[in-house]
Each structure stands twice: as C-alpha cells, then as structure tokens.
Amino acid sequence: MSLSGRYFVETYGCQMNEHDSEKICTLMENLGLEPGNSVDQSDVIIINTCAIREKAEHKVYSSLGKLKEAKRKNPDLVIVVAGCVAQQQKDELTRKFRHLDLVLGTHHISDLPDLVERIRNSRERLTKVDFIDDIPSLHMVAPGRGPRPICSYVTIMQGCSNFCAYCVVPYTRGKEQSRSSEEILQEVSQLCYSGIKEITLLGQNVNAYGKDCGRMNGFTDLLEKLSQIPGLERIRFTTSHPRDFDSSLANAIGALDRVCEHVHLPLQSGSDRVLHLMRRGYTFSDYAQKIDILRSKVPGCSITTDMIVGFPGESDEDFEATLAALERIRFDQIFSFKFSPRPGTAAEHMSDQVPDEIKRERLAQVHAIQDKITEVYHQEIEGSVVEVLLEGCGRLENQFFGRTRSNKIVNFSNSQNHKIGDAVEVKILRGLKHSLLGRAV
Ligand code: SAH
Ligand code: SF4
Ligand code: F3S
C-alpha cells in the first residue's frame, strides 16, 4: 500500500493527543506521504481534536470552516477529523460538514492508512468510531517530533473509568485499558538504545495502571523495572489521581533515582461539598494528608495541579475553600479552568450553573494567588545550582533550554560546549513567571 503527496496534522488537547498525532505522522509516512508545511500544500489533512471544554471543541469547527475553500480548490483533498471531538460527535460531523471525508474515533488511529486509501480510491465518506477491547494503536511505537529530541512519550494506558461529573474523557477514550509491562519495557529499551534520555509515561490515571488486569501494585512495579533500563536518565508520568495516590508511590519516587521529583495531582476544588458533587472520591483533608506524606518522603518534590472554578452550585464559601487550599498546599504551578458543561456528562444539566461573569472573576482570583506563590518558589531558587537536562537549542548562539528534575523550564547560556542530552549544572540567575534563567557552571 503506497500513496504519494503530503499530509498535515493539526493537534489540540493533552499530551496523550500529542502522542497520538506522533503515531498518525508515523502511519502517514509509512504510507508514503511526506510531511507538508501547511494546509495549502497538503493532500491529506488530519485535525486531531480535543473535547475537554467547549472552547477546545469550537476550534475544530473553525478549522473545518477554513478548509471548505481548500476542498473546493482541490476536490481530491482528504480531510480527516480524529480525536475526542470525532469520538463524541460521530457522524453528526460529516452531516454538518459536507467537505469532511473521515471521522476517526480514538480507538481506530491504526486504521487511518487503510481508510485514507479507500477514500482516495472511491471518494466514500466514512465514520469509524466504535470502541474496541484491544486498541491497536496502544501497541504502536512512534518517535517524538517535538523540539526535544531526547524526550519521548510512552503510553502506558488509555481511557478512564472514573466518570468525574464534569468530564468527557470516559466517553471519548473509553474505559481504562493498560498495556502489558513487557511491551512498555521493550519500547522504552528501544527508545533508550536510539538515544532517548527521558520518558513521560502517559495515562489519564497512571496510578490505576494494571488494575484493569487485576495487578495491584502495577504502577510502582513498572517504575522499578523501568529504572533498570540502561541509558534512561529521567522518568516522568502524568496524570495521577489523588484517590489512587498512596504512600507506596511516594516511596518509589523517593527511592528510585531516575524518577523525577514532580507529581501532577489534580485537586479540582478545595471544597468537600464540590469534590463530592464532582465524584472525585476524596476530601480536601485526604488530599492534604497525601501531600504531607509525599513531601516527607520526597523533600522538595514539585507539586502541580488542575483546578476548576464555577462548578454548578459552587458558592462563595466553596470558592473560599479553593483559595484556602492554594495557600495550604502551595503548588509549584497550577492549570485552572472555568467549568464548561460537556454534553452527556452528569454536570451538564445540574442546577445552579454559575454565571460566566462569576467564573471569570473567580479564575482571576485563583491566578492572582497562584502567581504570587509561583513567584516566591522561583525567587527561592535564584542563586542555587540545579541539574538541567539539556533538551534543545534556543534562537541565539550559546542559548539552550532544558528542565530541572522538578519540571521547571530553564533557559540558560552555555559556553562550555555541552550538547543535547547532557545533564548540565546550571546556576539560576533569575526566576521569571513561567521559567527560570541561568548560566551553565
Ligand atoms: N485525567 C486527569 C485530567 C484530565 S482533563 C485527571 O483525572 O484529573 C485535564 C483537566 O481539565 C482536568 O484535570 C480538569 O481540571 C479540566 N477539565 C476537565 N473537564 C472540564 C470541564 N468540563 N470544564 C472545565 N475544566 C475541565
Ligand atoms: Fe476525566 Fe476524572 Fe477521568 Fe480525569 S479521572 S480523565 S477528570 S473522568
Ligand atoms: Fe482533550 Fe481528549 Fe485529551 S478531550 S484533554 S484530547 S483525552
């Protein structure tokens, strides 16, 4: 099977989706297509979409709208919508957008070459969105394509079985499915053999890794085994769920040298009442206790989180609890969002939806508090020497970037002939809002 021409992939959403796009690129290149630099130059266009909030979903409509003219000029153009909006909207999308050729669900990435070829030959318009028990693309290896050639994503599980009241992911990715540890270890060994130094293990809820196959300590066992792979220097993972986060994982982070001292642990709200309505399965005090354990086992561990403001029924008092939680935990960094009602989720039609105006005000308050906390953290690092894995070159000569083990981005000057992949000792000269500036020592 072989085609000629160029393909173009546009990606929205989470790291899981970024990695799916890497798989899509690999598949298109195996089919004989070359990467195009723009939509205008391309013969196959794939929009890999995200449905997490309304704003993310709208991006696909705006992208598709723009492609109408391209299709008119070139009727042979193949336009594909993949990812979470494809899964959610199904053939509704092909009905709405007459120039769309293929709606590709999240379990069918591996079918893309066959389907593109079929469309090229027969001009059919297709939708493939059923959920399956063994997702072929979960077993696929795809090299990274980002600006960090020594870092790679590795999917360890797909889907989520949690059904938090606000979230579409269980509907767009299906139930939790773990990959076998043998396959993961083999992939990581191969990656390290080819020069990868850092991996990020991906899953919606990595703490639950292996539980769908009846293995209880699956995730910590996996970290231990990965730690023995030659050449691998740093292991990261995302996302952890507070309900499933326990002291054995804190112990593993503390004990395993290659596992980086950073945990992304989405709290969502500081109010127990709201957490209950969200169906998160923990209270704020459960969460705070786990953080205390983590900090006692892994001193200086960086902790980041996700927060939602304006969940239905969130009162001033509930929101005060969220602000208090930020002050109590003192996260290194947070990602905060206005609640967005998603089709088919439990929270979509809950009463007491919070007006947008109030959501906006609350989000601004969250930002103001967190910005100060992050600033203090960054100032505290000024003057110290940290280990930075050199990931890539900046725009100016002798300018490089990388990250600390705690996942802080560092831009630094380097007159010492270090190269990509080196662990460099960097003196931090200035802490900015989102990054650090330093000099190799
Ligand atoms: N699996 C992860 C995160 C998945 S989505 C977890 O369990 O937390 C990333 C973040 O988007 C979530 O943590 C949440 O903060 C936010 N999010 C999800 N659905 C949302 C919605 N309907 N409105 C606003 N933010 C949402
Ligand atoms: Fe969504 Fe909750 Fe699953 Fe995270 S754990 S993906 S927020 S349903
Ligand atoms: Fe978005 Fe789907 Fe990821 S909804 S956040 S692309 S799992």
PDB file of N, CA, C and O in Angstrom, residues 110-172:
ATOM      1  N   SER A 110      -4.947   3.346  14.087  1.00  0.00           N
ATOM      2  CA  SER A 110      -4.184   2.426  13.215  1.00  0.00           C
ATOM      3  C   SER A 110      -4.887   2.141  11.894  1.00  0.00           C
ATOM      4  O   SER A 110      -4.254   1.667  10.950  1.00  0.00           O
ATOM      5  N   ASP A 111      -6.191   2.394  11.827  1.00  0.00           N
ATOM      6  CA  ASP A 111      -6.920   2.159  10.565  1.00  0.00           C
ATOM      7  C   ASP A 111      -6.749   3.301   9.578  1.00  0.00           C
ATOM      8  O   ASP A 111      -7.222   3.222   8.439  1.00  0.00           O
ATOM      9  N   LEU A 112      -6.110   4.375  10.011  1.00  0.00           N
ATOM     10  CA  LEU A 112      -6.048   5.578   9.177  1.00  0.00           C
ATOM     11  C   LEU A 112      -5.498   5.319   7.758  1.00  0.00           C
ATOM     12  O   LEU A 112      -6.121   5.739   6.780  1.00  0.00           O
ATOM     13  N   PRO A 113      -4.366   4.596   7.607  1.00  0.00           N
ATOM     14  CA  PRO A 113      -3.849   4.387   6.249  1.00  0.00           C
ATOM     15  C   PRO A 113      -4.866   3.695   5.336  1.00  0.00           C
ATOM     16  O   PRO A 113      -5.105   4.153   4.212  1.00  0.00           O
ATOM     17  N   ASP A 114      -5.485   2.618   5.820  1.00  0.00           N
ATOM     18  CA  ASP A 114      -6.482   1.901   5.010  1.00  0.00           C
ATOM     19  C   ASP A 114      -7.619   2.817   4.607  1.00  0.00           C
ATOM     20  O   ASP A 114      -8.061   2.821   3.453  1.00  0.00           O
ATOM     21  N   LEU A 115      -8.094   3.574   5.575  1.00  0.00           N
ATOM     22  CA  LEU A 115      -9.276   4.403   5.316  1.00  0.00           C
ATOM     23  C   LEU A 115      -8.945   5.539   4.344  1.00  0.00           C
ATOM     24  O   LEU A 115      -9.734   5.853   3.453  1.00  0.00           O
ATOM     25  N   VAL A 116      -7.747   6.123   4.490  1.00  0.00           N
ATOM     26  CA  VAL A 116      -7.350   7.205   3.569  1.00  0.00           C
ATOM     27  C   VAL A 116      -7.254   6.655   2.147  1.00  0.00           C
ATOM     28  O   VAL A 116      -7.729   7.260   1.182  1.00  0.00           O
ATOM     29  N   GLU A 117      -6.683   5.465   2.031  1.00  0.00           N
ATOM     30  CA  GLU A 117      -6.549   4.880   0.703  1.00  0.00           C
ATOM     31  C   GLU A 117      -7.924   4.597   0.087  1.00  0.00           C
ATOM     32  O   GLU A 117      -8.166   4.870  -1.090  1.00  0.00           O
ATOM     33  N   ARG A 118      -8.829   4.082   0.940  1.00  0.00           N
ATOM     34  CA  ARG A 118     -10.186   3.794   0.444  1.00  0.00           C
ATOM     35  C   ARG A 118     -10.859   5.058  -0.062  1.00  0.00           C
ATOM     36  O   ARG A 118     -11.491   5.084  -1.114  1.00  0.00           O
ATOM     37  N   ILE A 119     -10.680   6.138   0.700  1.00  0.00           N
ATOM     38  CA  ILE A 119     -11.315   7.410   0.319  1.00  0.00           C
ATOM     39  C   ILE A 119     -10.700   7.930  -0.976  1.00  0.00           C
ATOM     40  O   ILE A 119     -11.403   8.388  -1.871  1.00  0.00           O
ATOM     41  N   ARG A 120      -9.364   7.807  -1.075  1.00  0.00           N
ATOM     42  CA  ARG A 120      -8.690   8.266  -2.298  1.00  0.00           C
ATOM     43  C   ARG A 120      -9.219   7.510  -3.521  1.00  0.00           C
ATOM     44  O   ARG A 120      -9.383   8.072  -4.589  1.00  0.00           O
ATOM     45  N   ASN A 121      -9.477   6.188  -3.333  1.00  0.00           N
ATOM     46  CA  ASN A 121      -9.897   5.369  -4.471  1.00  0.00           C
ATOM     47  C   ASN A 121     -11.375   5.522  -4.806  1.00  0.00           C
ATOM     48  O   ASN A 121     -11.753   5.490  -5.960  1.00  0.00           O
ATOM     49  N   SER A 122     -12.197   5.661  -3.769  1.00  0.00           N
ATOM     50  CA  SER A 122     -13.643   5.575  -4.042  1.00  0.00           C
ATOM     51  C   SER A 122     -14.409   6.845  -3.720  1.00  0.00           C
ATOM     52  O   SER A 122     -15.600   6.937  -4.015  1.00  0.00           O
ATOM     53  N   ARG A 123     -13.752   7.817  -3.102  1.00  0.00           N
ATOM     54  CA  ARG A 123     -14.398   9.062  -2.674  1.00  0.00           C
ATOM     55  C   ARG A 123     -15.573   8.826  -1.732  1.00  0.00           C
ATOM     56  O   ARG A 123     -16.498   9.630  -1.663  1.00  0.00           O
ATOM     57  N   GLU A 124     -15.533   7.704  -0.971  1.00  0.00           N
ATOM     58  CA  GLU A 124     -16.585   7.486   0.043  1.00  0.00           C
ATOM     59  C   GLU A 124     -16.362   8.467   1.196  1.00  0.00           C
ATOM     60  O   GLU A 124     -15.239   8.914   1.407  1.00  0.00           O
ATOM     61  N   ARG A 125     -17.393   8.721   1.972  1.00  0.00           N
ATOM     62  CA  ARG A 125     -17.227   9.491   3.214  1.00  0.00           C
ATOM     63  C   ARG A 125     -17.458   8.524   4.365  1.00  0.00           C
ATOM     64  O   ARG A 125     -18.478   7.842   4.405  1.00  0.00           O
ATOM     65  N   LEU A 126     -16.501   8.428   5.297  1.00  0.00           N
ATOM     66  CA  LEU A 126     -16.531   7.333   6.270  1.00  0.00           C
ATOM     67  C   LEU A 126     -16.509   7.834   7.719  1.00  0.00           C
ATOM     68  O   LEU A 126     -15.986   8.907   8.016  1.00  0.00           O
ATOM     69  N   THR A 127     -17.055   6.986   8.606  1.00  0.00           N
ATOM     70  CA  THR A 127     -17.002   7.248  10.044  1.00  0.00           C
ATOM     71  C   THR A 127     -16.623   5.944  10.728  1.00  0.00           C
ATOM     72  O   THR A 127     -17.245   4.917  10.471  1.00  0.00           O
ATOM     73  N   LYS A 128     -15.587   5.972  11.566  1.00  0.00           N
ATOM     74  CA  LYS A 128     -15.217   4.751  12.295  1.00  0.00           C
ATOM     75  C   LYS A 128     -15.003   5.124  13.749  1.00  0.00           C
ATOM     76  O   LYS A 128     -13.977   5.704  14.108  1.00  0.00           O
ATOM     77  N   VAL A 129     -15.986   4.828  14.586  1.00  0.00           N
ATOM     78  CA  VAL A 129     -15.926   5.345  15.965  1.00  0.00           C
ATOM     79  C   VAL A 129     -16.319   4.321  17.029  1.00  0.00           C
ATOM     80  O   VAL A 129     -16.506   4.697  18.187  1.00  0.00           O
ATOM     81  N   ASP A 130     -16.431   3.029  16.678  1.00  0.00           N
ATOM     82  CA  ASP A 130     -16.831   2.072  17.722  1.00  0.00           C
ATOM     83  C   ASP A 130     -15.666   1.868  18.710  1.00  0.00           C
ATOM     84  O   ASP A 130     -14.503   2.046  18.360  1.00  0.00           O
ATOM     85  N   PHE A 131     -16.009   1.516  19.949  1.00  0.00           N
ATOM     86  CA  PHE A 131     -14.982   1.203  20.945  1.00  0.00           C
ATOM     87  C   PHE A 131     -14.627  -0.274  20.845  1.00  0.00           C
ATOM     88  O   PHE A 131     -15.503  -1.116  20.649  1.00  0.00           O
ATOM     89  N   ILE A 132     -13.330  -0.593  20.979  1.00  0.00           N
ATOM     90  CA  ILE A 132     -12.917  -1.992  20.903  1.00  0.00           C
ATOM     91  C   ILE A 132     -12.096  -2.368  22.141  1.00  0.00           C
ATOM     92  O   ILE A 132     -11.589  -1.488  22.837  1.00  0.00           O
ATOM     93  N   ASP A 133     -11.974  -3.674  22.387  1.00  0.00           N
ATOM     94  CA  ASP A 133     -11.332  -4.120  23.628  1.00  0.00           C
ATOM     95  C   ASP A 133      -9.811  -4.071  23.586  1.00  0.00           C
ATOM     96  O   ASP A 133      -9.172  -3.899  24.610  1.00  0.00           O
ATOM     97  N   ASP A 134      -9.235  -4.259  22.419  1.00  0.00           N
ATOM     98  CA  ASP A 134      -7.778  -4.197  22.341  1.00  0.00           C
ATOM     99  C   ASP A 134      -7.420  -3.175  21.259  1.00  0.00           C
ATOM    100  O   ASP A 134      -7.496  -3.467  20.073  1.00  0.00           O
ATOM    101  N   ILE A 135      -7.053  -1.975  21.691  1.00  0.00           N
ATOM    102  CA  ILE A 135      -6.853  -0.871  20.749  1.00  0.00           C
ATOM    103  C   ILE A 135      -5.493  -1.032  20.050  1.00  0.00           C
ATOM    104  O   ILE A 135      -4.454  -0.978  20.720  1.00  0.00           O
ATOM    105  N   PRO A 136      -5.476  -1.226  18.735  1.00  0.00           N
ATOM    106  CA  PRO A 136      -4.192  -1.499  18.066  1.00  0.00           C
ATOM    107  C   PRO A 136      -3.157  -0.388  18.275  1.00  0.00           C
ATOM    108  O   PRO A 136      -1.971  -0.676  18.478  1.00  0.00           O
ATOM    109  N   SER A 137      -3.589   0.881  18.255  1.00  0.00           N
ATOM    110  CA  SER A 137      -2.595   1.964  18.335  1.00  0.00           C
ATOM    111  C   SER A 137      -1.923   2.035  19.705  1.00  0.00           C
ATOM    112  O   SER A 137      -0.885   2.670  19.865  1.00  0.00           O
ATOM    113  N   LEU A 138      -2.518   1.376  20.712  1.00  0.00           N
ATOM    114  CA  LEU A 138      -1.902   1.358  22.042  1.00  0.00           C
ATOM    115  C   LEU A 138      -0.561   0.608  21.991  1.00  0.00           C
ATOM    116  O   LEU A 138       0.322   0.819  22.808  1.00  0.00           O
ATOM    117  N   HIS A 139      -0.415  -0.256  21.010  1.00  0.00           N
ATOM    118  CA  HIS A 139       0.818  -1.054  20.901  1.00  0.00           C
ATOM    119  C   HIS A 139       1.840  -0.410  19.962  1.00  0.00           C
ATOM    120  O   HIS A 139       2.904  -0.948  19.727  1.00  0.00           O
ATOM    121  N   MET A 140       1.451   0.740  19.401  1.00  0.00           N
ATOM    122  CA  MET A 140       2.317   1.352  18.385  1.00  0.00           C
ATOM    123  C   MET A 140       3.453   2.177  18.984  1.00  0.00           C
ATOM    124  O   MET A 140       3.239   2.886  19.951  1.00  0.00           O
ATOM    125  N   VAL A 141       4.605   2.083  18.383  1.00  0.00           N
ATOM    126  CA  VAL A 141       5.741   2.894  18.817  1.00  0.00           C
ATOM    127  C   VAL A 141       5.900   4.039  17.820  1.00  0.00           C
ATOM    128  O   VAL A 141       5.895   3.804  16.613  1.00  0.00           O
ATOM    129  N   ALA A 142       6.006   5.265  18.310  1.00  0.00           N
ATOM    130  CA  ALA A 142       6.177   6.399  17.389  1.00  0.00           C
ATOM    131  C   ALA A 142       7.189   7.354  17.967  1.00  0.00           C
ATOM    132  O   ALA A 142       7.061   7.785  19.117  1.00  0.00           O
ATOM    133  N   PRO A 143       8.222   7.696  17.187  1.00  0.00           N
ATOM    134  CA  PRO A 143       9.232   8.620  17.709  1.00  0.00           C
ATOM    135  C   PRO A 143       8.654  10.012  17.954  1.00  0.00           C
ATOM    136  O   PRO A 143       7.698  10.414  17.283  1.00  0.00           O
ATOM    137  N   GLY A 144       9.241  10.722  18.894  1.00  0.00           N
ATOM    138  CA  GLY A 144       8.801  12.085  19.184  1.00  0.00           C
ATOM    139  C   GLY A 144       9.127  13.016  18.031  1.00  0.00           C
ATOM    140  O   GLY A 144      10.042  12.751  17.257  1.00  0.00           O
ATOM    141  N   ARG A 145       8.376  14.103  17.900  1.00  0.00           N
ATOM    142  CA  ARG A 145       8.611  15.049  16.817  1.00  0.00           C
ATOM    143  C   ARG A 145       8.698  16.482  17.329  1.00  0.00           C
ATOM    144  O   ARG A 145       8.737  17.419  16.554  1.00  0.00           O
ATOM    145  N   GLY A 146       8.683  16.600  18.642  1.00  0.00           N
ATOM    146  CA  GLY A 146       8.696  17.946  19.211  1.00  0.00           C
ATOM    147  C   GLY A 146      10.094  18.532  19.167  1.00  0.00           C
ATOM    148  O   GLY A 146      11.007  17.956  18.575  1.00  0.00           O
ATOM    149  N   PRO A 147      10.275  19.672  19.833  1.00  0.00           N
ATOM    150  CA  PRO A 147      11.580  20.339  19.832  1.00  0.00           C
ATOM    151  C   PRO A 147      12.562  19.713  20.810  1.00  0.00           C
ATOM    152  O   PRO A 147      13.644  20.249  21.018  1.00  0.00           O
ATOM    153  N   ARG A 148      12.203  18.584  21.434  1.00  0.00           N
ATOM    154  CA  ARG A 148      13.083  17.983  22.455  1.00  0.00           C
ATOM    155  C   ARG A 148      13.459  16.566  22.030  1.00  0.00           C
ATOM    156  O   ARG A 148      12.809  15.599  22.425  1.00  0.00           O
ATOM    157  N   PRO A 149      14.528  16.437  21.214  1.00  0.00           N
ATOM    158  CA  PRO A 149      14.827  15.144  20.585  1.00  0.00           C
ATOM    159  C   PRO A 149      15.217  14.023  21.538  1.00  0.00           C
ATOM    160  O   PRO A 149      15.225  12.873  21.132  1.00  0.00           O
ATOM    161  N   ILE A 150      15.536  14.351  22.802  1.00  0.00           N
ATOM    162  CA  ILE A 150      15.951  13.267  23.700  1.00  0.00           C
ATOM    163  C   ILE A 150      14.826  12.848  24.650  1.00  0.00           C
ATOM    164  O   ILE A 150      15.026  12.041  25.550  1.00  0.00           O
ATOM    165  N   CYS A 151      13.633  13.430  24.447  1.00  0.00           N
ATOM    166  CA  CYS A 151      12.498  13.122  25.326  1.00  0.00           C
ATOM    167  C   CYS A 151      11.427  12.405  24.510  1.00  0.00           C
ATOM    168  O   CYS A 151      11.234  12.708  23.340  1.00  0.00           O
ATOM    169  N   SER A 152      10.739  11.476  25.137  1.00  0.00           N
ATOM    170  CA  SER A 152       9.707  10.755  24.396  1.00  0.00           C
ATOM    171  C   SER A 152       8.517  10.437  25.292  1.00  0.00           C
ATOM    172  O   SER A 152       8.668  10.231  26.495  1.00  0.00           O
ATOM    173  N   TYR A 153       7.332  10.413  24.683  1.00  0.00           N
ATOM    174  CA  TYR A 153       6.130   9.954  25.399  1.00  0.00           C
ATOM    175  C   TYR A 153       6.008   8.451  25.243  1.00  0.00           C
ATOM    176  O   TYR A 153       6.333   7.907  24.184  1.00  0.00           O
ATOM    177  N   VAL A 154       5.493   7.804  26.270  1.00  0.00           N
ATOM    178  CA  VAL A 154       5.190   6.375  26.175  1.00  0.00           C
ATOM    179  C   VAL A 154       3.812   6.155  26.798  1.00  0.00           C
ATOM    180  O   VAL A 154       3.621   6.418  27.991  1.00  0.00           O
ATOM    181  N   THR A 155       2.852   5.720  25.994  1.00  0.00           N
ATOM    182  CA  THR A 155       1.509   5.476  26.546  1.00  0.00           C
ATOM    183  C   THR A 155       1.545   4.195  27.365  1.00  0.00           C
ATOM    184  O   THR A 155       2.011   3.171  26.876  1.00  0.00           O
ATOM    185  N   ILE A 156       1.071   4.263  28.611  1.00  0.00           N
ATOM    186  CA  ILE A 156       1.006   3.017  29.389  1.00  0.00           C
ATOM    187  C   ILE A 156      -0.436   2.547  29.556  1.00  0.00           C
ATOM    188  O   ILE A 156      -0.689   1.390  29.830  1.00  0.00           O
ATOM    189  N   MET A 157      -1.366   3.466  29.409  1.00  0.00           N
ATOM    190  CA  MET A 157      -2.772   3.057  29.432  1.00  0.00           C
ATOM    191  C   MET A 157      -3.610   4.065  28.665  1.00  0.00           C
ATOM    192  O   MET A 157      -3.207   5.195  28.460  1.00  0.00           O
ATOM    193  N   GLN A 158      -4.761   3.622  28.240  1.00  0.00           N
ATOM    194  CA  GLN A 158      -5.655   4.538  27.516  1.00  0.00           C
ATOM    195  C   GLN A 158      -7.005   4.492  28.207  1.00  0.00           C
ATOM    196  O   GLN A 158      -7.402   3.490  28.786  1.00  0.00           O
ATOM    197  N   GLY A 159      -7.747   5.602  28.133  1.00  0.00           N
ATOM    198  CA  GLY A 159      -9.114   5.616  28.648  1.00  0.00           C
ATOM    199  C   GLY A 159      -9.180   5.936  30.121  1.00  0.00           C
ATOM    200  O   GLY A 159      -8.165   6.115  30.796  1.00  0.00           O
ATOM    201  N   CYS A 160     -10.400   6.046  30.617  1.00  0.00           N
ATOM    202  CA  CYS A 160     -10.613   6.366  32.020  1.00  0.00           C
ATOM    203  C   CYS A 160     -11.955   5.791  32.436  1.00  0.00           C
ATOM    204  O   CYS A 160     -12.931   5.913  31.702  1.00  0.00           O
ATOM    205  N   SER A 161     -11.984   5.166  33.620  1.00  0.00           N
ATOM    206  CA  SER A 161     -13.244   4.579  34.088  1.00  0.00           C
ATOM    207  C   SER A 161     -13.799   5.345  35.281  1.00  0.00           C
ATOM    208  O   SER A 161     -14.605   4.824  36.040  1.00  0.00           O
ATOM    209  N   ASN A 162     -13.367   6.593  35.453  1.00  0.00           N
ATOM    210  CA  ASN A 162     -13.758   7.316  36.666  1.00  0.00           C
ATOM    211  C   ASN A 162     -15.062   8.093  36.580  1.00  0.00           C
ATOM    212  O   ASN A 162     -15.727   8.296  37.582  1.00  0.00           O
ATOM    213  N   PHE A 163     -15.397   8.574  35.445  1.00  0.00           N
ATOM    214  CA  PHE A 163     -16.645   9.332  35.269  1.00  0.00           C
ATOM    215  C   PHE A 163     -16.810  10.465  36.279  1.00  0.00           C
ATOM    216  O   PHE A 163     -17.835  10.565  36.957  1.00  0.00           O
ATOM    217  N   CYS A 164     -15.812  11.320  36.408  1.00  0.00           N
ATOM    218  CA  CYS A 164     -15.980  12.551  37.174  1.00  0.00           C
ATOM    219  C   CYS A 164     -17.143  13.313  36.523  1.00  0.00           C
ATOM    220  O   CYS A 164     -17.295  13.271  35.297  1.00  0.00           O
ATOM    221  N   ALA A 165     -17.930  13.997  37.350  1.00  0.00           N
ATOM    222  CA  ALA A 165     -19.213  14.517  36.857  1.00  0.00           C
ATOM    223  C   ALA A 165     -19.082  15.516  35.712  1.00  0.00           C
ATOM    224  O   ALA A 165     -20.014  15.698  34.938  1.00  0.00           O
ATOM    225  N   TYR A 166     -17.918  16.170  35.610  1.00  0.00           N
ATOM    226  CA  TYR A 166     -17.763  17.235  34.604  1.00  0.00           C
ATOM    227  C   TYR A 166     -17.089  16.757  33.328  1.00  0.00           C
ATOM    228  O   TYR A 166     -16.992  17.500  32.365  1.00  0.00           O
ATOM    229  N   CYS A 167     -16.589  15.525  33.289  1.00  0.00           N
ATOM    230  CA  CYS A 167     -15.548  15.174  32.308  1.00  0.00           C
ATOM    231  C   CYS A 167     -16.015  14.271  31.165  1.00  0.00           C
ATOM    232  O   CYS A 167     -16.703  13.275  31.376  1.00  0.00           O
ATOM    233  N   VAL A 168     -15.599  14.611  29.941  1.00  0.00           N
ATOM    234  CA  VAL A 168     -15.974  13.818  28.765  1.00  0.00           C
ATOM    235  C   VAL A 168     -15.042  12.641  28.485  1.00  0.00           C
ATOM    236  O   VAL A 168     -15.372  11.782  27.666  1.00  0.00           O
ATOM    237  N   VAL A 169     -13.875  12.631  29.132  1.00  0.00           N
ATOM    238  CA  VAL A 169     -12.848  11.660  28.716  1.00  0.00           C
ATOM    239  C   VAL A 169     -13.332  10.190  28.714  1.00  0.00           C
ATOM    240  O   VAL A 169     -13.081   9.464  27.757  1.00  0.00           O
ATOM    241  N   PRO A 170     -14.072   9.740  29.742  1.00  0.00           N
ATOM    242  CA  PRO A 170     -14.529   8.339  29.679  1.00  0.00           C
ATOM    243  C   PRO A 170     -15.397   8.061  28.445  1.00  0.00           C
ATOM    244  O   PRO A 170     -15.422   6.934  27.952  1.00  0.00           O
ATOM    245  N   TYR A 171     -16.077   9.102  27.948  1.00  0.00           N
ATOM    246  CA  TYR A 171     -16.932   8.923  26.769  1.00  0.00           C
ATOM    247  C   TYR A 171     -16.134   9.011  25.478  1.00  0.00           C
ATOM    248  O   TYR A 171     -16.526   8.454  24.474  1.00  0.00           O
ATOM    249  N   THR A 172     -15.018   9.755  25.517  1.00  0.00           N
ATOM    250  CA  THR A 172     -14.274   9.944  24.269  1.00  0.00           C
ATOM    251  C   THR A 172     -13.106   8.964  24.127  1.00  0.00           C
ATOM    252  O   THR A 172     -12.623   8.742  23.022  1.00  0.00           O
TER     253      THR A 172
END
